Structure formats: C-alpha cells, structure tokens
Amino acid sequence: MIKISNLEKYFTTQEYKTIALNKISFEVKKGEFVSIMGPSGSGKSTLLNILGLLDDADGGSFIFNDEEVINYKERQRAHLRKHNIGFVFQSFNLIDELTVFENVELALIYTGIKKSERKGKVDEVLERMQIMHRRSHFPTQLSGGQQQRVAVARALVNEPKLILADEPTGNLDSKTGNEVMELLTELNNQGSTIIMVTHSEHDAKYGNRIIRMLDGEKVTESLLSNY
Amino acid sequence: MITNYFKLTWRNIKANKVLSFLNILGLTSGLFCFLLIYLWISSENSVNKYHENNDTLYSAYLTTSDGAEYGYGTPSLLYKELKEKIPEIESVTAMSNNDRNYTFSNNNKVLKQSGKYVSEDYFNMFSFNILEGNAATALSSPNTIAISKDMAELFFDTVKSAVGQSLTFENSKALKISMVFDLGSENTTEKSDFYLSFDSLLAENDWMSEWKNFGTNTFVQLTKGADVKQVEQKLKPFLKDYVGAFAIELQPYGDRYLYADLENGSGKIEYVRLFGIIAFLIMLIASINFMNLASAGSMKRAKEIGIRKVLGAGKGSLIGQFLGEAILLSLSSLFFALIFIALALPLFNQITDKSIDLANLPLSTWVMVLLITLFTGILSGSYPAFLLSSFKVTDIFKKKIETSSITKLIRKALVVFQFTISVVFISCMLIISKQIDYVQNKDIGFERESLLAVTLSKDLQKNYNAFKTGALQISGVSSVTKTSHILLGAYGTSPEVIWNGKTDEDGSLFTGMVGSMDFIKTYGAKLHMGRDLIHNNPDNIEYLINESAMKQMKMENPVGQTISFWGNSGTIVGVVKDFHFSSLKESIFPLVIRSEGYAEFNTAFIKYNSDHVQQTLASLETLHTELNPAFPFEYKFMDSEYNKLYKSESTFYTLSTFFSILAILISCLGLFGLVMFTAEQRTKEIGMRKVVGASVFAITSLITKDFIKLILLGIVIGVPIAWYFMNKWLANYEYRIDMPWWAFIATGGLIIGIALVTVSFESIKIALVNPVKSLKSD
Ligand SMILES: Nc1ncnc2c1ncn2[C@@H]1O[C@H](COP(=O)(O)OP(=O)(O)O)[C@@H](O)[C@H]1O
Ligand SMILES: [Mg+2]
C-alpha cells in the first residue's frame, strides 16, 4: 500500500537547517498495523504528515497505492487524502464550536456525500464507537477518552484505507488509552491499515511491526509475534 | 455545506462575543455613515432630474468673447427668437430670475407668497402634477395665475373650488386662477407658490425688451435626437445681431443645481465630492477594523482551519467560508445600520434641508446599497480569508504558526492608516470650526446686531417718510434708513464711476449702491472723514465712498469732490471706513453709495434697542398696519441673515464633526480588539514577567508602548495632510484665521488620550491577572 524510499525532509529556519527525515525507506502492506517509535524530535510526526499527504517531502520517492505521489500538488493531495486517509491526533483536534455529530459529519461534507446519506453513516460510526448518546454534545463537554473516540469516529467515517495516528493515547490515562488501542486493533482486524506513532512500548505492541527512528533515520524494524 | 458554514459562523459569533460585537459595531457604524452620505449624495445628484423631458432640457447661459462665463441672465426676448429661428429647439421658456414676493388677498386673507413669471411653454417642458386646469393655456390670457396646491388650500376650502376664482394681487388688480399644480414629493429646487405670465411682465416693463438688459433665465427643450453640440454651434453667434460679443451656451438642466457656480465649476458639487471622500474613508476604516480583528483572531481559528484541511478542504472552499462569514457579518451590520439610519433621518434631513425617506427610495438605490455592503464584506473578508487559508496544516498542529512579520507589518500599517485618517478628520474639524467662529464673530465694520430689515411693500415705499417718523417715535428704535442693498450679498461691479483725474485707460471696478439719510448712523459704520448722507434731493446728489474706493481713485481728500456714477453726478460728502458688505470669502471692494434721489427701495433698516425687542416689534407692526393695511409686516434680523451666508459651512461642520467622531470611535474599536489579541497571545510572557517581579504599571506600559508608537506615527503622517487641505480651504476666504497650530496639538493630544484609555483598559486587565493562571493556560 505504501512504499517510501530515501525520503528526505528539511526545515530551514533563520539560523538552522534541520534534517527531519534523512533518506528513510520502508514499506507498509495493506492490512498491517505498524507502530513507529523514537525519541522526541526524531522525525516521527514529520514522517506521518508526509505519509498522510499533509506535507510534501524534499526528496525521495513515495508510492501510495501503486502511484508515485511525491510531486503531487496540494489540490491532488487534498483529493487523495479525503478519500483514502483518516487521521487521529494526540490532541484530538475537534472543532469546539461543532457538536460531536457535526464534527464527524465534517469529514463527509468535504468528500461531497449527500446530506441524507451522511446522517446514516455518522450515526453508524458513532454507534460503533459507543458515543452515540453524546452525539449532540460539544467537545468541551466530553472527557478525553470520549473526545478521542469522536476523533477516531471522524477518521473512520469515510472508510479510509489507511488510518494514521500520531500519539493517539498521549493525552489519555492508561485505562482510556488501552480502550483506544483496543479500538484500533479491532479496526485493523476488520481490514484497516494503521500506522501509529507512539512513545509507549506497551501501546506499540498492539501493532504487528515496530519501526524505530533516530535523527530522521530508521534504525531498526522488528516484527511482533501477533503478525 | 452552506448550512454548515452558517451554523459555524453563528457559533463563532457566539463563542467570540467581544470580537463579534466589535466587528459588527464597527461595520455598522461604518455602513451607517457611508449609507447616510450615499443617500445624501444620490439625493443631491437627482435634484431637478425628475422631469420627463430631463434628457432634452437645457439652461442657456452666456459667455463673453474671451470665453469666460457670464451667467444665466439672458435677454428677455431671447426665448421668442430662439423658438422661431432654431429648428432643433422644440420649446423655450423665459423665467424671471428670482422668486418674487407678492401679497395676495381675497375676502378674508392677506398673505405673502413667492413665485415667478414664466412663459407659455413652461408647463409643457417641465413636469408638474396638474390638479386642476389646463397646462397648455394656463398663462395664455392676461391676468391669470397658476398656483400651487398649498397656496390654493391657504385661500380656499378645496383645490377644486380654487380654479376660476380670483385673488387680489398687490392690492391692485384681480388675477384669475387658471390652474392648480402640485410638486408633491419631487426632489426639486422649484418652490414657487405661483406662476404669472411672463408676457405680462414684459408688457409692464419696457426696459426688459431691450436686448442689452440681461436678467431673464431662458430654458430650452431640444427636439428628440437633436445634437447639442450642433445646436450650440448655432447658438454661439446667435446674439451677434442683437447685442454683440456674447455667446449662448447650453447646460443640461439637471446639472445646474450641482454646478450652478458657473465661474469656477464649484458649488454644491464640491461638498458632494468631499462627502464622497469622507464616506469612502470611513468605510475603509471600518473595513480595516474588520480585517485586523479577523486576522488577529485567526490564531483562535487556526485549529479549525487545520482540521478542515486534514479532512480535505481545499483552499478555495476555505476562502469561500471566510468570505461568506464576512458577508454574513456585513449583511447583519447593514440591517443594524438601516435601523439607525431610519432613526437618524429626521434629524439628518433637518440639518441638510433634505427630505430623504427610506420608504421612498428607488430600487436602484437599494441595489446599490446591497452591492456596497457585499463589496465591503468581500473587501474586509478577503485579507483574513487568504491569510487563514494559507496556513499550513503541519504548522498549525505543531502550534508553529506565528504571525509572520509581513502580517504584523500589514496590521500595523493598517492601524497607522486608520489613525492618520482620524487625525486628518479631527484637525480639519477643529480648524473649520475656528474659521466659522471667526467669520460669525468678526467685526465686519458695521453693527449687524440689533438691526432689523423691514420690507417696504408698495404703499410703504411712498409713505417711507411717515414710516420713518413713526418708527423713530417708538422708544426701542434709535435710527432708520433705507438702502438698495441688504449688505449681505455678492454684488455686481461696474466701471461706470467717473471722478476728476480718472484716466482713459483706468478700468477700475466699483460696487455701487443707493443709500439714504442716516446710513452710517443706522448701520453703525465708522466715518473716516466727512459726514453721513443727509439730503435726498435729486438735484443735489451726495456720495459716500469707502476707503478702498478712495484708494482706487487715488484721492487725498475726496470730501467735496465731484464724482458721477451711472451718469448721476454729485458731491462726495464722506468717506466711510471699509466694512464688509459681502461674504468674508471676498475682499472689500471699492464702494460708492449715492444718496437716494428718485429711487424706490423695498427694504428699510431699523436700529433697535435690544432690551424690549418683542415690544418694539409689536409697535412696528401696528405702525406698519396703519400705513399699509393691505400688506403683511415682514422683517428679518440682520445677524441671523448674516449667519445664513455661512449656512453651507455650518452644515458641513455639523456633519463632519459627527463623522469625525464616528471615525475615531471605529478606529478605537479596532484598536481595542487588537490589544485584546496581543494581550491574549502574550499571556504567558506577561505571566513570566510578573513572576520575576514586573509591576502592573511596567506590564501595562509594555503593551501600551507598541500601540502608542503606531498612533504617533499616524499623527506625524496625518498632520501635514490636514495642514495641506486646510491651507487650501482657508485660502477660499479673503478673511481667515492663521493656521492654528494648537489645533494639531489638540488633535494629537486627544487621539493619544483616547487611544491610551482604549489600550490601557485591556492591558491593565491582563497585567492584573494572577501569573499562576496565565502560566497554566495552554
Ligand atoms: N515546521 C518546522 N520548522 C522547523 N523545524 C521543524 C518543523 N517541524 C519539525 N521540525 C524539526 O524537525 C525535527 C523532527 O520533528 P518531529 O517530526 O516533530 O519529531 P517527533 O515527532 O519525532 O518528535 C525536529 O528537530 C523539529 O525541531
Ligand atoms: Mg511528534
């Protein structure tokens, strides 16, 4: 599903040029659950953003579904993104002024799905995330775990082929964190491909493979037993 | 999608109450000013253009051989000749130049009304709503009169019963009412109560039929499709055979109101342009507020934008969203602005002498209003829209967005710009007020206070001596005189003054008027040498001249010298110190005042004691009724007449004061919002500073300093601009104040003061916050 080779990314600020990704290469197959680990500043988020087509790379190759997308323009990336990729963030990133239902619905609006269809889909995914009873609440009225469920629901509602999660449990206590991990595992079992960045060895083990990064490079790659 | 935007817009408004309030208040105030001025300008622009034949109606005016404009006065017989000789002219009408006041009476009422003489075609050329009678023949038989609905209702029970009845004209002859018209609510300068036959006027005044006498207005209606240029080509040499070096030119009738002052193309149009600029600037200030507040507030919305982008929103759809929001806000502001306009219109109409009615506006005006509002929305929304939609998602989620230095610069520049405009507005306002003050209180060389102008109707002109004697017996009256002019206008000038030693090539111009005994005493003018006028003997004409005239004639001791004015030779008996007999816009002209001779004047001037004015007026009225029972007692106070000379300045001042105040208010709203955001962004920094011991004052001044710098810059830029414009404006006045430097200092002080209050209000609030709190946030 994904194949990156020699991917490079630099950040240039006034004084420094940071090499965030240093010719990193790996492959993720359809149906895999890959955990990415590494110390802070090692380039995990940068990598995830590029994989999620939120950012462009400065060199290398990025093949997504058999297509070279490295030179895609913003418009093409947005198109590919909204139909294929769902995101879950550490800080949930829900819009405070919209209700739970509306937050999830937003993802469908941008893919141009009709209003009548939207309601069914949103309700279905809220049901699945067991957050249906909160559908007309606003994010600030929810607990962290509930907010992350909504975020996952939003990531799922488009039935994306790939789910990217950047430290999804980072802002949650361990109990709620585990619930979210169970959720992701279940989704993976149902066929979703998942790439997750995490700091937690415990969480990483939910995946079938761990890629460890340091200074923008891949250092090790280990298969886990449940693969 | 759209409903989603609406929902979000509404919730954003609710979530950011202060910001939304500032935004809507700013835009509402801006739109309020703008639309008010727009309504006024469109009303000014449509004055006298309601006539069905508007496109083919023209005013004739004369130019001299060197191309200079001479005025709207034309020979009285011109209308007959034009109709006969120029085929492209379909109709022509003559009209007496000014409204004339005449006394009308019937069985039970005696009233003064004002109106004009017009010739036959008049009612066919210009649109009138004819209530009774026949427009085509209304003035064709002698001794007929067409009267307005209002006048008909004054004298008769119903409009219908008026036609066919008679009114006594100036207590001398009966006029039969042939027609009743109504101008209704038309936007017109034509306020005549009645129209009389121009042919009768001609028949009674032989001199009018002489071609060398100009004074009658001539209006022409061209045939459909006639080319004005060609007609003008024919008209240019038209007068050659009659009166020599004058050419006839045509001005579209509808243009006359705005461009009446032919000579320098100024007049009302200048105020229209000026207010147009003011309206535009105020709208700009309001839009800038919106842009600044929205871009400053963008930090708050960054997350939302990021999420939308992640979910696949394109740049276009985000721009659309923010523009939509701006438009929505401006439409709501329009709604509020219209409410305020509806409330303010009565007062506004009173100040500007208009009758604008929201319920009566043409569709086109509403369309324009809507377009302007949409444009404002788009203008104000576009900058934040492009700014916000250009944020990079990855930056947003890393909290990496900092306001870029270019954005900061733009924001600062906009604040500077706003305050520059405010500075210009306020200092201009102060200077204009000083000049108006100066003009209205200036010692003009005669005493306009406690001076009454009393109309001498018909019989009273003959009985003037009896009136004067009677008036002087009233205890409150100290002196009475009569003159040909009211000393408050622009007068013609003439070279026809001859004195001993005048050279042939001397073409000096003089203003001439006719005065009578007690001229100096009554007006309170000062004598330079000699004495006041005493004799009213045609065989022994006396002259008063002013100092300027004395200089012009280069006479050392003019008293006793013989001069002649318009062929009336007489002796100079006195020299009066220069006094202002025109607007202070003009310099004091050489003046010669001839003693009365045979002249019949229609105004007497009475110096009265200001203690018992009501009593004095009552006694004068009794006297007047005794001597002149058929006419009403009419008087004017000279000081208020004098102030009327500067009416347009006063109106302009009143309005611009109001608009200046609003401009500074709107600017401060924006400033307030900006400070709020800055403070919000710097919460952490401020917390840290407090932890290490910074005082409330230190923190307040830290925030305040940055803003005050911008305002100072606005002042530095604004002052020279204001100086430039005011210097030009003051130059219109021959008599004017020196550029008052204090006005600029006062403006600067005022603006800094207001800004300080605005800024410190918010920054003190922030400075007082417990640092533990501000460090915890985020
Ligand atoms: N927008 C940016 N501008 C400059 N440097 C950045 C930017 N984003 C990330 N970096 C730098 O790139 C490196 C990798 O960052 P990141 O991918 O966020 O690491 P991680 O997610 O592994 O903690 C870091 O050194 C970080 O400082
Ligand atoms: Mg990271």
PDB file of C-alpha atoms in Angstrom, chain B residues 517-680:
ATOM      1  CA  MET B 517     -30.117 109.733   5.261  1.00  0.00           C
ATOM      2  CA  ASP B 518     -28.748 108.098   8.453  1.00  0.00           C
ATOM      3  CA  PHE B 519     -26.897 105.417   6.517  1.00  0.00           C
ATOM      4  CA  ILE B 520     -23.863 105.465   8.796  1.00  0.00           C
ATOM      5  CA  LYS B 521     -25.851 106.025  11.940  1.00  0.00           C
ATOM      6  CA  THR B 522     -28.162 103.093  11.372  1.00  0.00           C
ATOM      7  CA  TYR B 523     -25.592 100.600  10.180  1.00  0.00           C
ATOM      8  CA  GLY B 524     -23.121 101.670  12.823  1.00  0.00           C
ATOM      9  CA  ALA B 525     -20.373 102.060  10.257  1.00  0.00           C
ATOM     10  CA  LYS B 526     -17.424 104.317  11.078  1.00  0.00           C
ATOM     11  CA  LEU B 527     -16.628 107.540   9.298  1.00  0.00           C
ATOM     12  CA  HIS B 528     -13.103 108.056   8.104  1.00  0.00           C
ATOM     13  CA  MET B 529     -13.767 111.681   7.171  1.00  0.00           C
ATOM     14  CA  GLY B 530     -16.679 113.916   6.229  1.00  0.00           C
ATOM     15  CA  ARG B 531     -20.254 113.222   7.254  1.00  0.00           C
ATOM     16  CA  ASP B 532     -23.220 110.923   6.816  1.00  0.00           C
ATOM     17  CA  LEU B 533     -25.782 111.278   3.993  1.00  0.00           C
ATOM     18  CA  ILE B 534     -28.336 113.984   4.701  1.00  0.00           C
ATOM     19  CA  HIS B 535     -30.114 115.145   1.590  1.00  0.00           C
ATOM     20  CA  ASN B 536     -32.350 113.111  -0.631  1.00  0.00           C
ATOM     21  CA  ASN B 537     -32.533 115.741  -3.273  1.00  0.00           C
ATOM     22  CA  PRO B 538     -32.192 114.633  -6.911  1.00  0.00           C
ATOM     23  CA  ASP B 539     -30.681 117.977  -7.796  1.00  0.00           C
ATOM     24  CA  ASN B 540     -28.104 117.762  -5.036  1.00  0.00           C
ATOM     25  CA  ILE B 541     -26.809 114.227  -5.056  1.00  0.00           C
ATOM     26  CA  GLU B 542     -24.491 113.194  -2.227  1.00  0.00           C
ATOM     27  CA  TYR B 543     -21.940 110.405  -2.296  1.00  0.00           C
ATOM     28  CA  LEU B 544     -20.356 108.304   0.417  1.00  0.00           C
ATOM     29  CA  ILE B 545     -17.356 106.264  -0.645  1.00  0.00           C
ATOM     30  CA  ASN B 546     -15.367 103.697   1.293  1.00  0.00           C
ATOM     31  CA  GLU B 547     -11.634 103.760   1.969  1.00  0.00           C
ATOM     32  CA  SER B 548     -10.958 101.243  -0.785  1.00  0.00           C
ATOM     33  CA  ALA B 549     -12.710 103.470  -3.281  1.00  0.00           C
ATOM     34  CA  MET B 550     -10.700 106.409  -2.051  1.00  0.00           C
ATOM     35  CA  LYS B 551      -7.503 104.485  -2.632  1.00  0.00           C
ATOM     36  CA  GLN B 552      -8.730 103.341  -6.007  1.00  0.00           C
ATOM     37  CA  MET B 553      -9.405 106.904  -7.044  1.00  0.00           C
ATOM     38  CA  LYS B 554      -6.053 107.994  -5.586  1.00  0.00           C
ATOM     39  CA  MET B 555      -7.608 110.944  -3.778  1.00  0.00           C
ATOM     40  CA  GLU B 556      -6.007 112.575  -0.775  1.00  0.00           C
ATOM     41  CA  ASN B 557      -9.039 114.487   0.393  1.00  0.00           C
ATOM     42  CA  PRO B 558     -12.082 113.351  -1.536  1.00  0.00           C
ATOM     43  CA  VAL B 559     -14.693 115.218   0.537  1.00  0.00           C
ATOM     44  CA  GLY B 560     -16.163 117.928  -1.622  1.00  0.00           C
ATOM     45  CA  GLN B 561     -15.003 116.378  -4.896  1.00  0.00           C
ATOM     46  CA  THR B 562     -17.474 115.708  -7.658  1.00  0.00           C
ATOM     47  CA  ILE B 563     -17.985 112.192  -8.970  1.00  0.00           C
ATOM     48  CA  SER B 564     -20.548 110.539 -11.135  1.00  0.00           C
ATOM     49  CA  PHE B 565     -21.978 107.048 -11.010  1.00  0.00           C
ATOM     50  CA  TRP B 566     -24.135 105.752 -13.819  1.00  0.00           C
ATOM     51  CA  GLY B 567     -24.416 109.299 -15.061  1.00  0.00           C
ATOM     52  CA  ASN B 568     -25.596 110.790 -11.742  1.00  0.00           C
ATOM     53  CA  SER B 569     -23.128 113.457 -10.856  1.00  0.00           C
ATOM     54  CA  GLY B 570     -22.838 114.544  -7.239  1.00  0.00           C
ATOM     55  CA  THR B 571     -20.534 115.503  -4.364  1.00  0.00           C
ATOM     56  CA  ILE B 572     -18.630 113.242  -2.034  1.00  0.00           C
ATOM     57  CA  VAL B 573     -19.717 114.153   1.487  1.00  0.00           C
ATOM     58  CA  GLY B 574     -17.919 111.460   3.441  1.00  0.00           C
ATOM     59  CA  VAL B 575     -15.545 108.533   3.445  1.00  0.00           C
ATOM     60  CA  VAL B 576     -16.642 105.506   5.399  1.00  0.00           C
ATOM     61  CA  LYS B 577     -14.147 103.077   6.889  1.00  0.00           C
ATOM     62  CA  ASP B 578     -14.060  99.805   4.977  1.00  0.00           C
ATOM     63  CA  PHE B 579     -16.771  97.426   6.081  1.00  0.00           C
ATOM     64  CA  HIS B 580     -17.798  94.021   4.782  1.00  0.00           C
ATOM     65  CA  PHE B 581     -20.878  94.100   2.624  1.00  0.00           C
ATOM     66  CA  SER B 582     -20.327  90.616   1.125  1.00  0.00           C
ATOM     67  CA  SER B 583     -19.230  87.248   2.372  1.00  0.00           C
ATOM     68  CA  LEU B 584     -15.820  87.144   4.011  1.00  0.00           C
ATOM     69  CA  LYS B 585     -14.769  84.944   1.151  1.00  0.00           C
ATOM     70  CA  GLU B 586     -14.436  88.144  -0.823  1.00  0.00           C
ATOM     71  CA  SER B 587     -12.235  91.118  -0.214  1.00  0.00           C
ATOM     72  CA  ILE B 588     -13.781  94.524   0.435  1.00  0.00           C
ATOM     73  CA  PHE B 589     -14.488  96.136  -2.874  1.00  0.00           C
ATOM     74  CA  PRO B 590     -14.339  99.861  -3.675  1.00  0.00           C
ATOM     75  CA  LEU B 591     -17.821 101.112  -2.885  1.00  0.00           C
ATOM     76  CA  VAL B 592     -19.761 104.211  -3.808  1.00  0.00           C
ATOM     77  CA  ILE B 593     -23.071 104.985  -2.141  1.00  0.00           C
ATOM     78  CA  ARG B 594     -25.278 107.523  -3.844  1.00  0.00           C
ATOM     79  CA  SER B 595     -27.931 109.416  -1.939  1.00  0.00           C
ATOM     80  CA  GLU B 596     -31.433 108.370  -2.753  1.00  0.00           C
ATOM     81  CA  GLY B 597     -32.689 110.661  -5.480  1.00  0.00           C
ATOM     82  CA  TYR B 598     -35.747 109.081  -7.025  1.00  0.00           C
ATOM     83  CA  ALA B 599     -35.029 105.520  -6.139  1.00  0.00           C
ATOM     84  CA  GLU B 600     -37.758 103.449  -4.527  1.00  0.00           C
ATOM     85  CA  PHE B 601     -36.344 100.830  -2.195  1.00  0.00           C
ATOM     86  CA  ASN B 602     -38.083  97.836  -0.872  1.00  0.00           C
ATOM     87  CA  THR B 603     -36.208  97.488   2.392  1.00  0.00           C
ATOM     88  CA  ALA B 604     -35.839  99.751   5.401  1.00  0.00           C
ATOM     89  CA  PHE B 605     -33.270  99.159   8.126  1.00  0.00           C
ATOM     90  CA  ILE B 606     -34.033  99.838  11.714  1.00  0.00           C
ATOM     91  CA  LYS B 607     -31.587 100.040  14.567  1.00  0.00           C
ATOM     92  CA  TYR B 608     -33.347  98.988  17.725  1.00  0.00           C
ATOM     93  CA  ASN B 609     -32.583  98.645  21.370  1.00  0.00           C
ATOM     94  CA  SER B 610     -32.099  95.009  22.239  1.00  0.00           C
ATOM     95  CA  ASP B 611     -33.909  95.315  25.583  1.00  0.00           C
ATOM     96  CA  HIS B 612     -37.558  95.155  24.614  1.00  0.00           C
ATOM     97  CA  VAL B 613     -37.449  93.513  21.239  1.00  0.00           C
ATOM     98  CA  GLN B 614     -40.917  91.971  21.350  1.00  0.00           C
ATOM     99  CA  GLN B 615     -42.473  95.266  22.339  1.00  0.00           C
ATOM    100  CA  THR B 616     -40.595  97.147  19.636  1.00  0.00           C
ATOM    101  CA  LEU B 617     -41.638  94.622  17.014  1.00  0.00           C
ATOM    102  CA  ALA B 618     -45.252  94.839  18.084  1.00  0.00           C
ATOM    103  CA  SER B 619     -45.210  98.634  17.879  1.00  0.00           C
ATOM    104  CA  LEU B 620     -43.587  98.473  14.441  1.00  0.00           C
ATOM    105  CA  GLU B 621     -46.239  96.069  13.268  1.00  0.00           C
ATOM    106  CA  THR B 622     -49.007  98.383  14.473  1.00  0.00           C
ATOM    107  CA  LEU B 623     -47.357 101.256  12.661  1.00  0.00           C
ATOM    108  CA  HIS B 624     -46.999  99.164   9.546  1.00  0.00           C
ATOM    109  CA  THR B 625     -50.632  98.064   9.554  1.00  0.00           C
ATOM    110  CA  GLU B 626     -51.737 101.650   9.958  1.00  0.00           C
ATOM    111  CA  LEU B 627     -49.741 102.876   6.988  1.00  0.00           C
ATOM    112  CA  ASN B 628     -50.021  99.814   4.816  1.00  0.00           C
ATOM    113  CA  PRO B 629     -53.073  97.744   5.748  1.00  0.00           C
ATOM    114  CA  ALA B 630     -53.148  95.633   2.593  1.00  0.00           C
ATOM    115  CA  PHE B 631     -49.746  94.034   3.218  1.00  0.00           C
ATOM    116  CA  PRO B 632     -48.326  91.848   5.947  1.00  0.00           C
ATOM    117  CA  PHE B 633     -45.491  93.083   8.183  1.00  0.00           C
ATOM    118  CA  GLU B 634     -42.287  91.373   7.136  1.00  0.00           C
ATOM    119  CA  TYR B 635     -38.895  91.643   8.818  1.00  0.00           C
ATOM    120  CA  LYS B 636     -35.573  89.885   9.170  1.00  0.00           C
ATOM    121  CA  PHE B 637     -32.902  90.053  11.828  1.00  0.00           C
ATOM    122  CA  MET B 638     -29.675  91.009  10.154  1.00  0.00           C
ATOM    123  CA  ASP B 639     -27.419  88.943  12.409  1.00  0.00           C
ATOM    124  CA  SER B 640     -29.210  85.719  11.599  1.00  0.00           C
ATOM    125  CA  GLU B 641     -29.265  86.672   7.930  1.00  0.00           C
ATOM    126  CA  TYR B 642     -25.532  87.163   8.198  1.00  0.00           C
ATOM    127  CA  ASN B 643     -25.054  83.723   9.681  1.00  0.00           C
ATOM    128  CA  LYS B 644     -27.059  82.289   6.816  1.00  0.00           C
ATOM    129  CA  LEU B 645     -24.270  83.383   4.486  1.00  0.00           C
ATOM    130  CA  TYR B 646     -22.244  80.599   6.048  1.00  0.00           C
ATOM    131  CA  LYS B 647     -25.007  78.069   6.212  1.00  0.00           C
ATOM    132  CA  SER B 648     -23.318  75.522   3.981  1.00  0.00           C
ATOM    133  CA  GLU B 649     -20.166  75.819   6.065  1.00  0.00           C
ATOM    134  CA  SER B 650     -22.155  75.355   9.238  1.00  0.00           C
ATOM    135  CA  THR B 651     -23.965  72.327   7.878  1.00  0.00           C
ATOM    136  CA  PHE B 652     -20.733  70.886   6.635  1.00  0.00           C
ATOM    137  CA  TYR B 653     -19.176  71.482  10.011  1.00  0.00           C
ATOM    138  CA  THR B 654     -22.033  69.861  11.926  1.00  0.00           C
ATOM    139  CA  LEU B 655     -21.958  66.789   9.738  1.00  0.00           C
ATOM    140  CA  SER B 656     -18.224  66.440   9.579  1.00  0.00           C
ATOM    141  CA  THR B 657     -17.979  66.728  13.343  1.00  0.00           C
ATOM    142  CA  PHE B 658     -20.339  63.836  13.630  1.00  0.00           C
ATOM    143  CA  PHE B 659     -18.476  61.780  11.058  1.00  0.00           C
ATOM    144  CA  SER B 660     -15.109  62.554  12.644  1.00  0.00           C
ATOM    145  CA  ILE B 661     -16.319  61.355  15.992  1.00  0.00           C
ATOM    146  CA  LEU B 662     -17.564  58.156  14.442  1.00  0.00           C
ATOM    147  CA  ALA B 663     -14.300  57.687  12.576  1.00  0.00           C
ATOM    148  CA  ILE B 664     -12.245  57.880  15.732  1.00  0.00           C
ATOM    149  CA  LEU B 665     -14.727  55.666  17.516  1.00  0.00           C
ATOM    150  CA  ILE B 666     -14.464  52.979  14.872  1.00  0.00           C
ATOM    151  CA  SER B 667     -10.681  53.208  14.891  1.00  0.00           C
ATOM    152  CA  CYS B 668     -10.673  52.733  18.645  1.00  0.00           C
ATOM    153  CA  LEU B 669     -12.909  49.695  18.396  1.00  0.00           C
ATOM    154  CA  GLY B 670     -10.315  48.126  16.162  1.00  0.00           C
ATOM    155  CA  LEU B 671      -7.514  49.176  18.440  1.00  0.00           C
ATOM    156  CA  PHE B 672      -9.308  47.695  21.407  1.00  0.00           C
ATOM    157  CA  GLY B 673      -9.685  44.390  19.597  1.00  0.00           C
ATOM    158  CA  LEU B 674      -6.052  44.311  18.592  1.00  0.00           C
ATOM    159  CA  VAL B 675      -4.856  44.975  22.117  1.00  0.00           C
ATOM    160  CA  MET B 676      -7.094  42.209  23.313  1.00  0.00           C
ATOM    161  CA  PHE B 677      -5.488  39.736  20.975  1.00  0.00           C
ATOM    162  CA  THR B 678      -1.978  40.860  21.636  1.00  0.00           C
ATOM    163  CA  ALA B 679      -2.577  40.523  25.315  1.00  0.00           C
ATOM    164  CA  GLU B 680      -4.016  37.076  24.772  1.00  0.00           C
TER     165      GLU B 680
END
